[in-house]
Amino acid sequence: MPDTTALTKSTDVPAAEAQTPAATDAGPAPGKPRSLWSDAWHDLRRNPLFLISMVLILLLAVMAIFPSLFTSASPRDANLAEHYLQHPNWGHFFAPDWLGYDVQGRSIYARLIYGARASITVGVVVTIAVTITGLVIGMLAGYFGGWLDTILSRITDVFFGVPFIVGAMVILTTFEERSVWVVILSMAFLGWTSIARVARGSVITIKQADYVVAAKALGASTTRILTRHILPNAIAPVIVVATIALGGYIAAEATLSFLGIGLAEPTVSWGIDVSAAKDQLRNAPYVLVIPSVMVSVTVLSFLMFGDAVRNALDPKMR
């Protein structure tokens, strides 16, 4: 009879040796592997850049939604006789005269608070619109390919070749009344090309994956493949581009308003205030500097946020 004891020992020892490294690598309590999004959130919570930008963005969002929490003064109340270019009163924190008054005798602090609504509304809504438009066009071009890809890619190239600010200026000059929604539509009409290119490249790579090929073999519909398999895996680079572009759209709105082609009175906007104060740089520089700094802080906050998201979602940046 064969020696069963020797066989038992020869099979038990390698098994024990094979389990030891696995237990050491996995740790005492191995858990479920994190997904891309949970792993990204794990990194974002430990990123000071992300935390600082989130605090600033939340503060700006509260200012835009509930401006009356920060000031009781109206941004349109003007007293030219008493408050013309009145200098800031730094001792009256958060009072109407804290940051002084502009050339129309209006409170700069009140206009600073209420101006956040127009700028952030334009930036957020334009970003949502261009993300949806670019994502749909990019997914269709990348997934179907062929003549549809050729047509959509050439259309994208035509729009991409138009300078953004110049194109928006041409569109806005055709409107007599330039409200917030007119500015949003003109910017969204031109701003979707970058996201479409990113989405197309991601879809071309993902549609060759084994799980997409298996879904096709099992008879899954095109809509199901696009929404359940391709979209969740192609959305990460699109989100990165969109978050970084959001700050650029806020800066573009301020630029157009400064040039007198964007938002117009009676809308309260930082760009309008900068444009109205450009002739007072020597006499009262604070009228120009304060809204300009607010635009810079807002744009920087969203750029910092987008940069942190890019580092968390891009494995090459780790």
Coordinates of N, CA, C and O in Angstrom, one line a residue, residues 19 37 46 94 106 123 222 226 248 255 264 270 272:
Q19 N -0.6 29.6 1.2 CA -1.5 30.5 1.9 C -0.8 31.6 2.6 O -1.3 32.7 2.8
W37 N -14.4 54.9 -8.6 CA -15.0 56.1 -8.0 C -14.8 56.1 -6.5 O -14.4 57.2 -5.9
R46 N -8.2 63.2 1.0 CA -6.9 63.4 1.6 C -6.1 64.5 0.8 O -4.9 64.6 1.0
F94 N -18.8 93.5 6.5 CA -20.0 93.0 5.9 C -21.1 94.1 5.9 O -22.3 93.8 5.6
R106 N -23.5 102.8 -5.8 CA -24.0 101.5 -5.4 C -23.0 100.8 -4.5 O -21.8 100.9 -4.7
G123 N -21.6 79.6 -15.7 CA -20.6 78.5 -15.7 C -21.2 77.1 -15.6 O -20.8 76.2 -16.4
T222 N -28.2 48.0 -28.7 CA -27.2 49.1 -28.8 C -27.4 50.1 -27.7 O -26.4 50.6 -27.1
L226 N -24.5 51.0 -24.8 CA -24.0 52.3 -24.7 C -24.3 52.9 -23.3 O -23.4 53.5 -22.7
G248 N -13.2 78.1 -16.9 CA -13.0 78.8 -18.1 C -14.2 79.5 -18.6 O -14.1 80.6 -19.1
T255 N -15.3 88.1 -19.3 CA -14.6 88.7 -20.5 C -15.6 89.4 -21.4 O -15.4 90.5 -21.9
A264 N -25.8 92.4 -19.7 CA -26.0 93.9 -19.7 C -26.9 94.2 -18.5 O -27.6 93.3 -17.9
W270 N -20.1 90.5 -12.2 CA -18.7 91.0 -11.9 C -18.1 91.6 -13.1 O -17.4 92.6 -13.1
I272 N -19.6 93.1 -15.6 CA -20.2 94.4 -15.8 C -19.5 95.5 -14.9 O -19.2 96.6 -15.3

